[in-house]
Coordinates of N, CA and C and ligand atoms in Angstrom, one line a residue:
X1 N 0.8 -1.2 0.0 CA 0.0 0.0 0.0 C 0.9 1.3 0.0
X2 N 0.5 2.2 -0.8 CA 1.3 3.5 -0.8 C 0.5 4.5 0.0
X3 N 1.2 5.6 0.3 CA 0.5 6.6 1.2 C -0.1 7.8 0.4
X4 N -0.2 7.6 -0.9 CA -0.8 8.7 -1.7 C -2.3 8.8 -1.6
X5 N -2.8 10.0 -1.3 CA -4.2 10.1 -1.1 C -4.8 10.2 -2.5
X6 N -5.9 9.4 -2.8 CA -6.5 9.4 -4.1 C -7.0 10.8 -4.4
X7 N -7.0 11.1 -5.7 CA -7.4 12.5 -6.1 C -8.3 12.3 -7.4
X8 N -9.5 12.9 -7.2 CA -10.4 12.8 -8.4 C -10.7 14.3 -8.8
X9 N -10.4 14.6 -10.0 CA -10.6 16.0 -10.5 C -11.6 16.0 -11.7
X10 N -12.4 17.0 -11.7 CA -13.4 17.1 -12.8 C -13.0 18.3 -13.7
X11 N -12.9 18.1 -15.0 CA -12.7 19.1 -16.0 C -14.0 19.4 -16.7
X12 N -14.5 20.6 -16.4 CA -15.8 20.9 -17.0 C -15.7 21.5 -18.4
X13 N -14.5 21.7 -18.9 CA -14.3 22.2 -20.2 C -15.2 23.4 -20.5
X14 N -15.6 23.6 -21.8 CA -16.5 24.7 -22.1 C -17.9 24.3 -22.0
X15 N -18.3 23.9 -20.8 CA -19.7 23.5 -20.5 C -20.2 24.4 -19.3
X16 N -21.4 24.6 -19.3 CA -22.2 25.3 -18.2 C -22.0 26.8 -18.1
X17 N -23.1 27.4 -18.1 CA -23.2 28.9 -17.8 C -22.8 29.1 -16.3
X18 N -22.7 30.4 -15.9 CA -22.4 30.6 -14.5 C -23.5 30.0 -13.6
X19 N -24.7 30.2 -13.9 CA -25.8 29.7 -13.0 C -25.8 28.1 -13.0
X20 N -25.6 27.5 -14.1 CA -25.5 26.1 -14.2 C -24.3 25.5 -13.4
X21 N -23.2 26.2 -13.5 CA -22.0 25.8 -12.8 C -22.2 25.9 -11.3
X22 N -22.8 27.0 -10.8 CA -23.1 27.1 -9.4 C -24.1 26.0 -8.9
X23 N -25.1 25.8 -9.7 CA -26.1 24.7 -9.4 C -25.4 23.4 -9.2
X24 N -24.6 23.0 -10.2 CA -23.9 21.7 -10.1 C -23.0 21.6 -8.9
X25 N -22.2 22.7 -8.7 CA -21.3 22.7 -7.6 C -22.1 22.6 -6.3
X26 N -23.2 23.3 -6.2 CA -24.0 23.2 -4.9 C -24.5 21.8 -4.7
X27 N -25.0 21.1 -5.8 CA -25.5 19.8 -5.7 C -24.4 18.8 -5.2
X28 N -23.2 19.0 -5.7 CA -22.1 18.2 -5.4 C -21.7 18.3 -3.9
X29 N -21.7 19.6 -3.4 CA -21.4 19.8 -2.0 C -22.4 19.1 -1.1
X30 N -23.7 19.1 -1.5 CA -24.7 18.5 -0.7 C -24.5 16.9 -0.7
X31 N -24.1 16.4 -1.9 CA -23.9 14.9 -2.0 C -22.7 14.4 -1.2
X32 N -21.7 15.3 -1.0 CA -20.5 14.8 -0.4 C -20.4 15.3 1.1
X33 N -19.8 14.5 2.0 CA -19.6 15.0 3.3 C -18.5 16.1 3.4
X34 N -18.4 16.7 4.5 CA -17.5 17.9 4.6 C -16.0 17.5 4.4
X35 N -15.7 16.3 4.9 CA -14.4 15.8 4.7 C -14.4 14.6 3.8
X36 N -13.3 14.3 3.2 CA -13.3 13.1 2.3 C -11.9 12.5 2.4
X37 N -11.9 11.2 2.2 CA -10.5 10.5 2.2 C -10.0 10.5 0.7
X38 N -10.7 11.3 -0.1 CA -10.2 11.5 -1.5 C -10.1 13.0 -1.7
X39 N -9.0 13.5 -2.3 CA -9.0 14.9 -2.7 C -9.9 15.1 -3.9
X40 N -10.7 16.2 -3.9 CA -11.7 16.4 -4.9 C -11.5 17.8 -5.5
X41 N -11.5 17.9 -6.8 CA -11.3 19.2 -7.4 C -12.3 19.3 -8.6
X42 N -12.8 20.5 -8.8 CA -13.6 20.7 -10.0 C -13.0 22.0 -10.7
X43 N -13.0 21.9 -12.1 CA -12.4 23.0 -12.8 C -13.5 23.5 -13.8
X44 N -14.3 24.5 -13.4 CA -15.3 25.1 -14.3 C -14.6 26.1 -15.2
X45 N -15.3 26.7 -16.1 CA -14.8 27.7 -17.0 C -14.4 28.9 -16.2
X46 N -13.4 29.7 -16.7 CA -13.0 30.9 -16.0 C -14.1 31.7 -15.4
X47 N -15.1 32.0 -16.3 CA -16.1 32.9 -16.0 C -16.9 32.6 -14.8
X48 N -16.9 31.3 -14.4 CA -17.8 30.8 -13.3 C -16.9 30.6 -12.0
X49 N -15.6 30.8 -12.1 CA -14.7 30.4 -11.0 C -15.1 31.1 -9.7
X50 N -15.3 32.4 -9.7 CA -15.5 33.1 -8.5 C -16.8 32.7 -7.8
X51 N -17.8 32.5 -8.6 CA -19.1 32.1 -8.1 C -19.1 30.7 -7.6
X52 N -18.5 29.9 -8.3 CA -18.4 28.5 -7.9 C -17.5 28.4 -6.6
X53 N -16.6 29.3 -6.5 CA -15.8 29.3 -5.2 C -16.7 29.5 -4.0
X54 N -17.6 30.5 -4.2 CA -18.6 30.7 -3.1 C -19.4 29.5 -2.8
X55 N -19.7 28.8 -3.8 CA -20.6 27.6 -3.6 C -19.9 26.4 -3.0
X56 N -18.6 26.3 -3.1 CA -17.9 25.2 -2.6 C -17.1 25.5 -1.3
X57 N -17.0 26.8 -0.9 CA -16.3 27.3 0.2 C -16.7 26.4 1.5
X58 N -15.7 26.0 2.2 CA -15.9 25.3 3.5 C -16.3 23.8 3.2
X59 N -16.3 23.4 2.0 CA -16.6 22.0 1.7 C -15.3 21.3 1.4
X60 N -15.3 20.0 1.0 CA -14.1 19.3 0.7 C -13.8 19.4 -0.8
X61 N -14.6 20.2 -1.5 CA -14.4 20.4 -3.0 C -13.5 21.5 -3.2
X62 N -12.4 21.3 -3.9 CA -11.4 22.3 -4.2 C -11.6 22.8 -5.6
X63 N -11.1 24.0 -5.9 CA -11.4 24.6 -7.2 C -10.1 24.7 -8.0
X64 N -10.3 24.5 -9.3 CA -9.1 24.6 -10.2 C -9.6 25.3 -11.5
X65 N -8.6 25.8 -12.2 CA -8.9 26.4 -13.5 C -8.3 25.5 -14.6
X66 N -8.7 25.8 -15.8 CA -8.4 24.9 -16.9 C -7.2 25.3 -17.7
X67 N -6.7 26.5 -17.4 CA -5.6 27.0 -18.2 C -5.1 28.3 -17.6
X68 N -3.9 28.8 -17.9 CA -3.5 30.2 -17.6 C -2.5 30.7 -18.6
X69 N -2.2 32.0 -18.5 CA -1.1 32.5 -19.3 C 0.0 32.8 -18.3
X70 N 1.3 32.6 -18.8 CA 2.4 32.7 -17.8 C 2.8 34.1 -17.4
X71 N 2.4 35.1 -18.2 CA 2.9 36.4 -17.8 C 2.1 36.9 -16.6
X72 N 2.8 37.9 -15.8 CA 2.2 38.4 -14.6 C 1.0 39.3 -14.9
X73 N 1.2 40.2 -15.9 CA 0.1 41.1 -16.3 C 0.5 41.7 -17.6
X74 N -0.4 42.5 -18.3 CA 0.0 43.2 -19.5 C -1.0 43.1 -20.5
X75 N -0.6 43.6 -21.7 CA -1.5 43.7 -22.8 C -1.6 42.3 -23.6
X76 N -2.4 41.5 -23.0 CA -2.6 40.1 -23.5 C -4.1 39.8 -23.6
X77 N -4.7 40.5 -24.5 CA -6.2 40.4 -24.5 C -6.7 39.0 -24.5
X78 N -7.6 38.8 -23.6 CA -8.3 37.5 -23.6 C -7.6 36.4 -22.7
X79 N -6.4 36.8 -22.1 CA -5.7 35.9 -21.3 C -5.9 36.1 -19.8
X80 N -5.6 35.1 -19.0 CA -5.8 35.2 -17.6 C -4.5 34.8 -16.9
X81 N -4.1 35.6 -15.9 CA -2.8 35.4 -15.2 C -3.0 34.5 -14.0
X82 N -1.9 33.9 -13.6 CA -1.9 33.1 -12.4 C -2.5 33.8 -11.2
X83 N -2.1 35.1 -11.0 CA -2.6 35.8 -9.9 C -4.2 36.0 -9.9
X84 N -4.7 36.2 -11.1 CA -6.1 36.3 -11.3 C -6.8 35.0 -10.9
X85 N -6.2 33.9 -11.2 CA -6.8 32.6 -10.9 C -6.8 32.3 -9.4
X86 N -5.7 32.7 -8.8 CA -5.6 32.6 -7.3 C -6.7 33.5 -6.7
X87 N -6.9 34.7 -7.3 CA -7.8 35.6 -6.7 C -9.3 35.1 -6.8
X88 N -9.5 34.2 -7.7 CA -10.9 33.7 -7.9 C -11.1 32.5 -7.0
X89 N -10.0 32.1 -6.2 CA -10.2 31.0 -5.2 C -9.7 29.7 -5.6
X90 N -8.9 29.6 -6.7 CA -8.3 28.3 -7.1 C -7.1 27.9 -6.4
X91 N -7.0 26.6 -6.2 CA -5.8 26.0 -5.6 C -5.1 25.2 -6.7
X92 N -5.9 24.7 -7.7 CA -5.3 23.8 -8.7 C -5.4 24.5 -10.1
X93 N -4.6 24.0 -11.0 CA -4.6 24.5 -12.4 C -4.3 23.3 -13.3
X94 N -5.2 23.1 -14.3 CA -5.0 22.0 -15.3 C -4.1 22.7 -16.3
X95 N -3.0 22.0 -16.7 CA -2.0 22.6 -17.7 C -1.7 21.5 -18.7
X96 N -1.7 21.9 -20.0 CA -1.3 21.0 -21.1 C -2.3 20.0 -21.5
X97 N -3.6 20.3 -21.2 CA -4.7 19.4 -21.7 C -4.5 19.1 -23.2
X98 N -4.8 18.0 -23.6 CA -4.6 17.6 -25.1 C -5.5 18.5 -26.0
X99 N -6.6 19.0 -25.5 CA -7.5 19.9 -26.3 C -6.8 21.2 -26.5
X100 N -6.1 21.6 -25.5 CA -5.3 22.9 -25.6 C -4.1 22.7 -26.6
X101 N -3.5 21.5 -26.5 CA -2.4 21.3 -27.4 C -2.9 21.2 -28.8
X102 N -4.0 20.5 -29.0 CA -4.6 20.2 -30.3 C -5.2 21.4 -31.0
X103 N -6.0 22.2 -30.2 CA -6.8 23.3 -30.9 C -6.1 24.7 -30.7
X104 N -5.3 24.8 -29.7 CA -4.8 26.1 -29.4 C -3.2 26.2 -29.4
X105 N -2.7 25.2 -30.1 CA -1.2 25.3 -30.4 C -0.3 25.2 -29.2
X106 N -0.7 24.7 -28.1 CA 0.2 24.6 -26.9 C 1.3 23.5 -27.2
X107 N 2.5 23.9 -26.8 CA 3.6 22.9 -27.1 C 4.2 22.5 -25.7
X108 N 5.1 21.6 -25.8 CA 5.7 21.2 -24.5 C 6.5 22.4 -23.9
X109 N 7.0 23.3 -24.7 CA 7.7 24.4 -24.2 C 6.8 25.4 -23.5
X110 N 5.6 25.7 -24.1 CA 4.7 26.7 -23.5 C 4.1 26.0 -22.2
X111 N 3.9 24.7 -22.3 CA 3.4 24.0 -21.1 C 4.4 24.2 -19.9
X112 N 5.6 24.1 -20.2 CA 6.7 24.3 -19.2 C 6.6 25.7 -18.6
X113 N 6.4 26.7 -19.5 CA 6.3 28.1 -18.9 C 5.1 28.2 -18.0
X114 N 4.0 27.6 -18.4 CA 2.8 27.7 -17.6 C 2.9 27.0 -16.3
X115 N 3.6 25.8 -16.3 CA 3.8 25.1 -15.0 C 4.6 25.9 -14.1
X116 N 5.7 26.5 -14.6 CA 6.6 27.4 -13.7 C 5.8 28.6 -13.2
X117 N 5.0 29.2 -14.1 CA 4.2 30.4 -13.6 C 3.3 29.9 -12.5
X118 N 2.6 28.8 -12.7 CA 1.6 28.3 -11.7 C 2.3 28.1 -10.4
X119 N 3.4 27.4 -10.4 CA 4.2 27.1 -9.2 C 4.6 28.4 -8.5
X120 N 5.0 29.4 -9.2 CA 5.5 30.6 -8.5 C 4.3 31.3 -7.8
X121 N 3.1 31.0 -8.1 CA 1.9 31.6 -7.4 C 1.3 30.5 -6.5
X122 N 2.0 29.5 -6.2 CA 1.5 28.4 -5.3 C 0.3 27.7 -5.8
X123 N 0.0 27.8 -7.1 CA -1.0 27.0 -7.7 C -0.5 25.6 -8.0
X124 N -1.3 24.6 -7.8 CA -0.9 23.2 -8.0 C -1.2 22.7 -9.4
X125 N -0.2 22.5 -10.2 CA -0.5 22.1 -11.6 C -0.9 20.6 -11.7
X126 N -2.0 20.4 -12.5 CA -2.3 19.0 -12.9 C -1.9 19.0 -14.3
X127 N -0.7 18.4 -14.5 CA 0.0 18.4 -15.8 C -0.4 17.2 -16.7
X128 N -1.1 17.6 -17.8 CA -1.6 16.5 -18.7 C -0.7 16.1 -19.8
X129 N -0.6 14.8 -20.0 CA 0.3 14.3 -21.0 C -0.5 13.1 -21.6
X130 N -0.1 12.7 -22.8 CA -0.8 11.5 -23.4 C -0.5 11.4 -24.9
X131 N -0.6 10.2 -25.4 CA -0.2 10.0 -26.8 C -1.5 9.9 -27.6
X132 N -1.4 10.2 -28.9 CA -2.5 10.1 -29.8 C -2.7 8.6 -30.2
X133 N -3.8 8.3 -30.9 CA -4.0 7.0 -31.4 C -2.9 6.5 -32.4
X134 N -2.5 7.5 -33.3 CA -1.5 7.2 -34.3 C -0.2 6.9 -33.6
X135 N 0.1 7.7 -32.6 CA 1.4 7.5 -31.9 C 1.4 6.1 -31.1
X136 N 0.3 5.7 -30.6 CA 0.2 4.4 -29.9 C 0.4 3.3 -30.9
X137 N -0.3 3.5 -32.1 CA -0.2 2.4 -33.1 C 1.2 2.3 -33.6
X138 N 1.9 3.4 -33.7 CA 3.3 3.4 -34.2 C 4.3 3.0 -33.1
X139 N 3.8 2.5 -32.0 CA 4.6 2.1 -30.8 C 5.5 3.3 -30.3
X140 N 4.9 4.4 -30.3 CA 5.7 5.6 -30.0 C 5.3 6.2 -28.6
X141 N 4.4 5.5 -28.0 CA 3.8 6.0 -26.7 C 4.8 6.5 -25.7
X142 N 5.8 5.6 -25.4 CA 6.8 6.0 -24.4 C 7.7 7.1 -24.8
X143 N 8.0 7.2 -26.1 CA 8.9 8.3 -26.6 C 8.1 9.6 -26.4
X144 N 6.9 9.6 -26.8 CA 6.1 10.8 -26.7 C 6.0 11.3 -25.3
X145 N 5.7 10.4 -24.4 CA 5.5 10.7 -23.0 C 6.8 11.2 -22.4
X146 N 7.9 10.5 -22.8 CA 9.2 10.9 -22.2 C 9.5 12.4 -22.6
X147 N 9.2 12.7 -23.8 CA 9.5 14.1 -24.3 C 8.6 15.1 -23.6
X148 N 7.3 14.7 -23.5 CA 6.3 15.6 -22.8 C 6.7 15.9 -21.4
X149 N 7.1 14.8 -20.7 CA 7.5 15.0 -19.3 C 8.8 15.8 -19.1
X150 N 9.8 15.4 -19.9 CA 11.1 16.0 -19.7 C 11.1 17.5 -20.1
X151 N 10.4 17.9 -21.2 CA 10.3 19.3 -21.5 C 9.4 20.0 -20.6
X152 N 8.2 19.4 -20.3 CA 7.2 20.1 -19.5 C 7.7 20.4 -18.1
X153 N 8.6 19.5 -17.6 CA 9.0 19.7 -16.2 C 10.5 20.3 -16.1
X154 N 11.0 20.7 -17.2 CA 12.4 21.1 -17.3 C 12.6 22.3 -16.3
X155 N 13.7 22.3 -15.5 CA 14.0 23.4 -14.7 C 13.3 23.4 -13.3
X156 N 12.4 22.4 -13.1 CA 11.7 22.3 -11.8 C 12.6 21.6 -10.7
X157 N 12.5 22.1 -9.5 CA 13.3 21.5 -8.4 C 12.4 20.4 -7.8
X158 N 13.1 19.7 -6.9 CA 12.3 18.6 -6.2 C 11.2 19.3 -5.3
X159 N 11.6 20.4 -4.8 CA 10.6 21.2 -4.0 C 9.4 21.5 -4.8
X160 N 9.6 22.1 -6.0 CA 8.5 22.4 -6.9 C 7.6 21.2 -7.2
X161 N 8.3 20.1 -7.3 CA 7.6 18.9 -7.8 C 6.6 18.4 -6.7
X162 N 6.7 18.8 -5.5 CA 5.8 18.3 -4.5 C 4.4 18.8 -4.7
X163 N 4.3 19.9 -5.5 CA 2.9 20.4 -5.8 C 2.4 19.9 -7.2
X164 N 3.1 19.1 -7.9 CA 2.7 18.7 -9.2 C 2.0 17.4 -9.2
X165 N 0.9 17.3 -9.9 CA 0.2 16.0 -10.2 C 0.3 15.7 -11.7
X166 N 0.5 14.5 -12.0 CA 0.5 14.1 -13.4 C -0.8 13.6 -13.8
X167 N -1.3 13.9 -15.0 CA -2.5 13.2 -15.5 C -2.2 12.6 -16.8
X168 N -2.2 11.2 -16.8 CA -2.0 10.5 -18.1 C -3.3 10.4 -18.8
X169 N -3.4 11.1 -20.0 CA -4.7 11.0 -20.7 C -4.4 10.6 -22.1
X170 N -4.5 9.4 -22.5 CA -4.4 9.0 -23.8 C -5.4 9.7 -24.7
X171 N -5.0 10.4 -25.7 CA -5.9 11.3 -26.5 C -7.0 10.4 -27.1
X172 N -6.7 9.2 -27.5 CA -7.7 8.3 -28.1 C -8.8 7.9 -27.1
X173 N -8.6 8.2 -25.9 CA -9.6 7.8 -24.9 C -10.4 9.0 -24.4
X174 N -10.1 10.2 -24.8 CA -10.8 11.4 -24.2 C -12.1 11.6 -25.0
X175 N -13.1 11.5 -24.3 CA -14.5 11.9 -24.8 C -14.9 10.9 -25.9
X176 N -14.2 9.7 -26.0 CA -14.6 8.8 -27.1 C -15.4 7.6 -26.5
X177 N -15.4 7.5 -25.2 CA -16.1 6.3 -24.7 C -15.1 5.1 -24.6
X178 N -13.9 5.2 -25.2 CA -12.9 4.2 -25.2 C -12.0 4.4 -24.0
X179 N -12.0 3.5 -23.0 CA -11.2 3.7 -21.8 C -9.9 2.8 -22.1
X180 N -8.8 3.3 -21.6 CA -7.6 2.4 -21.6 C -8.0 1.3 -20.6
X181 N -7.5 0.1 -20.9 CA -7.8 -1.0 -19.9 C -6.9 -0.6 -18.7
X182 N -7.3 -1.2 -17.5 CA -6.6 -0.9 -16.3 C -5.1 -1.3 -16.4
X183 N -4.9 -2.4 -17.2 CA -3.5 -2.9 -17.4 C -2.7 -1.9 -18.3
X184 N -3.4 -1.3 -19.3 CA -2.7 -0.3 -20.2 C -2.4 0.9 -19.3
X185 N -3.3 1.3 -18.5 CA -3.1 2.5 -17.7 C -1.9 2.2 -16.7
X186 N -1.9 1.1 -16.1 CA -0.9 0.7 -15.1 C 0.5 0.7 -15.8
X187 N 0.6 0.1 -17.0 CA 1.8 0.0 -17.7 C 2.4 1.5 -17.9
X188 N 1.6 2.4 -18.3 CA 2.1 3.7 -18.5 C 2.4 4.5 -17.2
X189 N 1.5 4.3 -16.2 CA 1.7 5.0 -15.0 C 3.1 4.5 -14.3
X190 N 3.4 3.3 -14.5 CA 4.6 2.7 -13.9 C 5.8 3.3 -14.7
X191 N 5.7 3.4 -16.0 CA 6.7 4.0 -16.8 C 6.9 5.5 -16.3
X192 N 5.8 6.2 -16.1 CA 5.9 7.6 -15.7 C 6.6 7.7 -14.3
X193 N 6.2 6.8 -13.4 CA 6.8 6.9 -12.1 C 8.3 6.7 -12.1
X194 N 8.7 5.7 -12.9 CA 10.1 5.4 -13.1 C 10.9 6.6 -13.7
X195 N 10.2 7.3 -14.7 CA 10.8 8.4 -15.3 C 11.0 9.6 -14.3
X196 N 10.0 9.8 -13.5 CA 10.0 10.8 -12.4 C 11.1 10.5 -11.4
X197 N 11.3 9.2 -11.2 CA 12.4 8.8 -10.2 C 13.8 9.2 -10.8
X198 N 13.9 8.9 -12.1 CA 15.2 9.2 -12.8 C 15.4 10.7 -12.7
X199 N 14.4 11.5 -12.9 CA 14.5 13.0 -13.0 C 14.6 13.7 -11.7
X200 N 13.8 13.2 -10.7 CA 13.7 13.9 -9.4 C 13.9 13.1 -8.2
X201 N 14.2 11.8 -8.3 CA 14.6 11.0 -7.2 C 13.4 10.2 -6.7
X202 N 13.8 9.3 -5.8 CA 12.8 8.3 -5.3 C 11.7 8.8 -4.5
X203 N 12.0 9.8 -3.6 CA 10.9 10.4 -2.8 C 9.8 11.0 -3.6
X204 N 10.2 11.8 -4.6 CA 9.2 12.5 -5.4 C 8.4 11.4 -6.2
X205 N 9.1 10.4 -6.7 CA 8.5 9.4 -7.5 C 7.4 8.6 -6.7
X206 N 7.8 8.4 -5.4 CA 6.9 7.7 -4.5 C 5.7 8.5 -4.1
X207 N 5.9 9.9 -4.0 CA 4.8 10.7 -3.5 C 3.9 11.3 -4.6
X208 N 4.4 11.4 -5.8 CA 3.7 12.1 -6.9 C 2.4 11.3 -7.2
X209 N 1.3 12.1 -7.4 CA 0.1 11.4 -7.8 C 0.0 11.4 -9.3
X210 N -0.4 10.2 -9.9 CA -0.5 10.1 -11.3 C -2.0 9.7 -11.6
X211 N -2.7 10.6 -12.2 CA -4.1 10.4 -12.5 C -4.3 9.8 -13.8
X212 N -5.3 9.0 -14.0 CA -5.7 8.5 -15.4 C -6.9 9.4 -15.9
X213 N -6.9 9.7 -17.1 CA -8.0 10.4 -17.7 C -8.3 9.8 -19.1
X214 N -9.6 9.7 -19.3 CA -10.1 9.2 -20.6 C -11.3 8.3 -20.4
X215 N -12.5 9.0 -20.6 CA -13.8 8.2 -20.5 C -13.9 7.5 -19.1
X216 N -13.5 8.1 -18.0 CA -13.7 7.6 -16.7 C -15.2 7.8 -16.3
X217 N -15.8 6.8 -15.8 CA -17.2 6.9 -15.3 C -17.4 6.0 -14.1
X218 N -18.6 6.1 -13.4 CA -18.8 5.4 -12.2 C -18.5 3.9 -12.4
X219 N -18.8 3.4 -13.6 CA -18.7 2.0 -13.9 C -17.3 1.4 -14.0
X220 N -16.3 2.3 -14.3 CA -14.9 1.8 -14.5 C -13.9 2.3 -13.5
X221 N -14.3 3.2 -12.6 CA -13.3 3.8 -11.8 C -12.7 2.8 -10.7
X222 N -13.6 2.0 -10.2 CA -13.1 1.1 -9.1 C -12.0 0.2 -9.6
X223 N -12.2 -0.4 -10.8 CA -11.3 -1.3 -11.5 C -9.9 -0.5 -11.7
X224 N -10.0 0.7 -12.3 CA -8.8 1.5 -12.5 C -8.0 1.7 -11.2
X225 N -8.8 2.0 -10.1 CA -8.2 2.3 -8.9 C -7.5 1.1 -8.2
X226 N -7.8 -0.1 -8.7 CA -7.1 -1.2 -8.1 C -5.6 -1.3 -8.5
X227 N -5.3 -0.5 -9.6 CA -3.9 -0.6 -10.1 C -2.9 0.2 -9.1
X228 N -1.8 -0.4 -8.8 CA -0.9 0.2 -7.8 C -0.4 1.6 -8.1
X229 N -0.3 2.0 -9.4 CA 0.2 3.3 -9.8 C -0.8 4.3 -10.3
X230 N -2.1 3.9 -10.2 CA -3.2 4.8 -10.6 C -3.7 5.4 -9.3
X231 N -3.5 6.8 -9.2 CA -3.8 7.4 -7.9 C -5.1 8.2 -8.0
X232 N -5.8 8.2 -9.1 CA -7.0 8.9 -9.2 C -7.4 9.1 -10.6
X233 N -8.2 10.1 -10.9 CA -8.7 10.3 -12.3 C -8.9 11.8 -12.5
X234 N -8.7 12.1 -13.8 CA -9.1 13.4 -14.3 C -10.3 13.1 -15.2
X235 N -11.5 13.6 -14.8 CA -12.7 13.2 -15.4 C -13.3 14.4 -16.2
X236 N -13.7 14.1 -17.5 CA -14.3 15.2 -18.3 C -15.8 15.0 -18.2
X237 N -16.4 14.4 -19.3 CA -17.8 14.2 -19.4 C -18.6 13.9 -18.2
X238 N -18.1 12.8 -17.5 CA -18.9 12.3 -16.3 C -18.8 13.3 -15.1
X239 N -17.9 14.3 -15.2 CA -17.9 15.2 -14.0 C -18.9 16.3 -14.1
X240 N -19.6 16.4 -15.3 CA -20.6 17.5 -15.5 C -21.9 17.2 -14.7
X241 N -22.1 15.9 -14.3 CA -23.3 15.6 -13.6 C -22.9 15.3 -12.1
X242 N -23.5 16.0 -11.2 CA -23.0 15.9 -9.8 C -23.2 14.5 -9.3
X243 N -24.3 13.8 -9.6 CA -24.5 12.5 -9.1 C -23.4 11.5 -9.6
X244 N -23.2 11.6 -10.9 CA -22.1 10.7 -11.5 C -20.8 11.0 -10.9
X245 N -20.5 12.3 -10.8 CA -19.1 12.6 -10.2 C -19.0 12.1 -8.8
X246 N -20.1 12.3 -8.0 CA -20.1 11.8 -6.6 C -19.8 10.3 -6.6
X247 N -20.4 9.6 -7.5 CA -20.2 8.1 -7.5 C -18.8 7.8 -7.9
X248 N -18.1 8.6 -8.7 CA -16.7 8.4 -9.1 C -15.9 8.6 -7.8
X249 N -16.2 9.8 -7.1 CA -15.4 10.1 -5.9 C -15.5 9.0 -4.9
X250 N -16.7 8.5 -4.8 CA -17.0 7.4 -3.8 C -16.8 6.0 -4.3
X251 N -15.8 5.9 -5.2 CA -15.5 4.6 -5.9 C -15.4 3.4 -5.0
X252 N -15.0 3.7 -3.7 CA -14.8 2.6 -2.8 C -16.1 2.0 -2.3
X253 N -17.1 2.8 -2.3 CA -18.3 2.3 -1.6 C -19.6 2.3 -2.6
X254 N -19.5 3.1 -3.6 CA -20.7 3.2 -4.5 C -20.3 2.6 -5.9
X255 N -21.2 1.8 -6.4 CA -20.9 1.1 -7.7 C -21.2 2.0 -8.9
Ligands
PEP301 C1 -10.7 15.2 -20.0 O1 -11.3 16.1 -20.5 O2 -9.6 15.3 -19.4 C2 -11.3 13.8 -20.1 C3 -10.6 12.8 -19.7 O3 -12.5 13.7 -20.7 P1 -13.5 12.5 -20.7 O4 -13.6 12.0 -19.3 O5 -14.8 13.0 -21.2 O6 -12.9 11.5 -21.6

């Protein structure tokens, strides 16, 4: 048994208006008790962060944002700084999601800048990595992940790494209904933990949480969580519904 606390995070992507987000967050708070043996985070759209923060205050649900820009402030129309995200009540920040890489041109290098900016404001990055279907079929999965991790985490200290969570999200499994088998997830998570050990040492490798993401739902979470190196999940679609998300969070007791 390891001592890593399970972590279930919900990525609400570009769904829910402000009032819908507040309603879902409120439902979730009611469904969960005040404390939890699982760390829980939801990441609504920027526009709803401050209101959702009010809705989850004092509960076990923590708040995250889905992206940031690395500069402190300035003429960057449409961008949001780390300080702004902190001021809206966020503790966590999702960085490098495959949809941002795919549709908004994020690279391993810009992801690295974002991770460093987040850490300098004490935001905890949930750093997303994952291979495409083509890359998996070409047997390139481990090379792709190696590069994403090495560049994404370049220049970080062991101390910085204490606040980083990895999220392995095979692109072919996101929003497709195709989940990686628990064995496929375990194989990659173990590879990632070994890589982290090479880069940052044994203690960081032992303590870092590695989440799986890709069509996680109440029906498959318990099986995934039996894997020794799967420490939780980053959930997209199924996190939009408070009841489903609660059942994922309570994977130990609810089917
Ligand atoms: C995600 O957006 O990170 C994700 C894993 O989505 P889904 O659960 O819908 O596949």
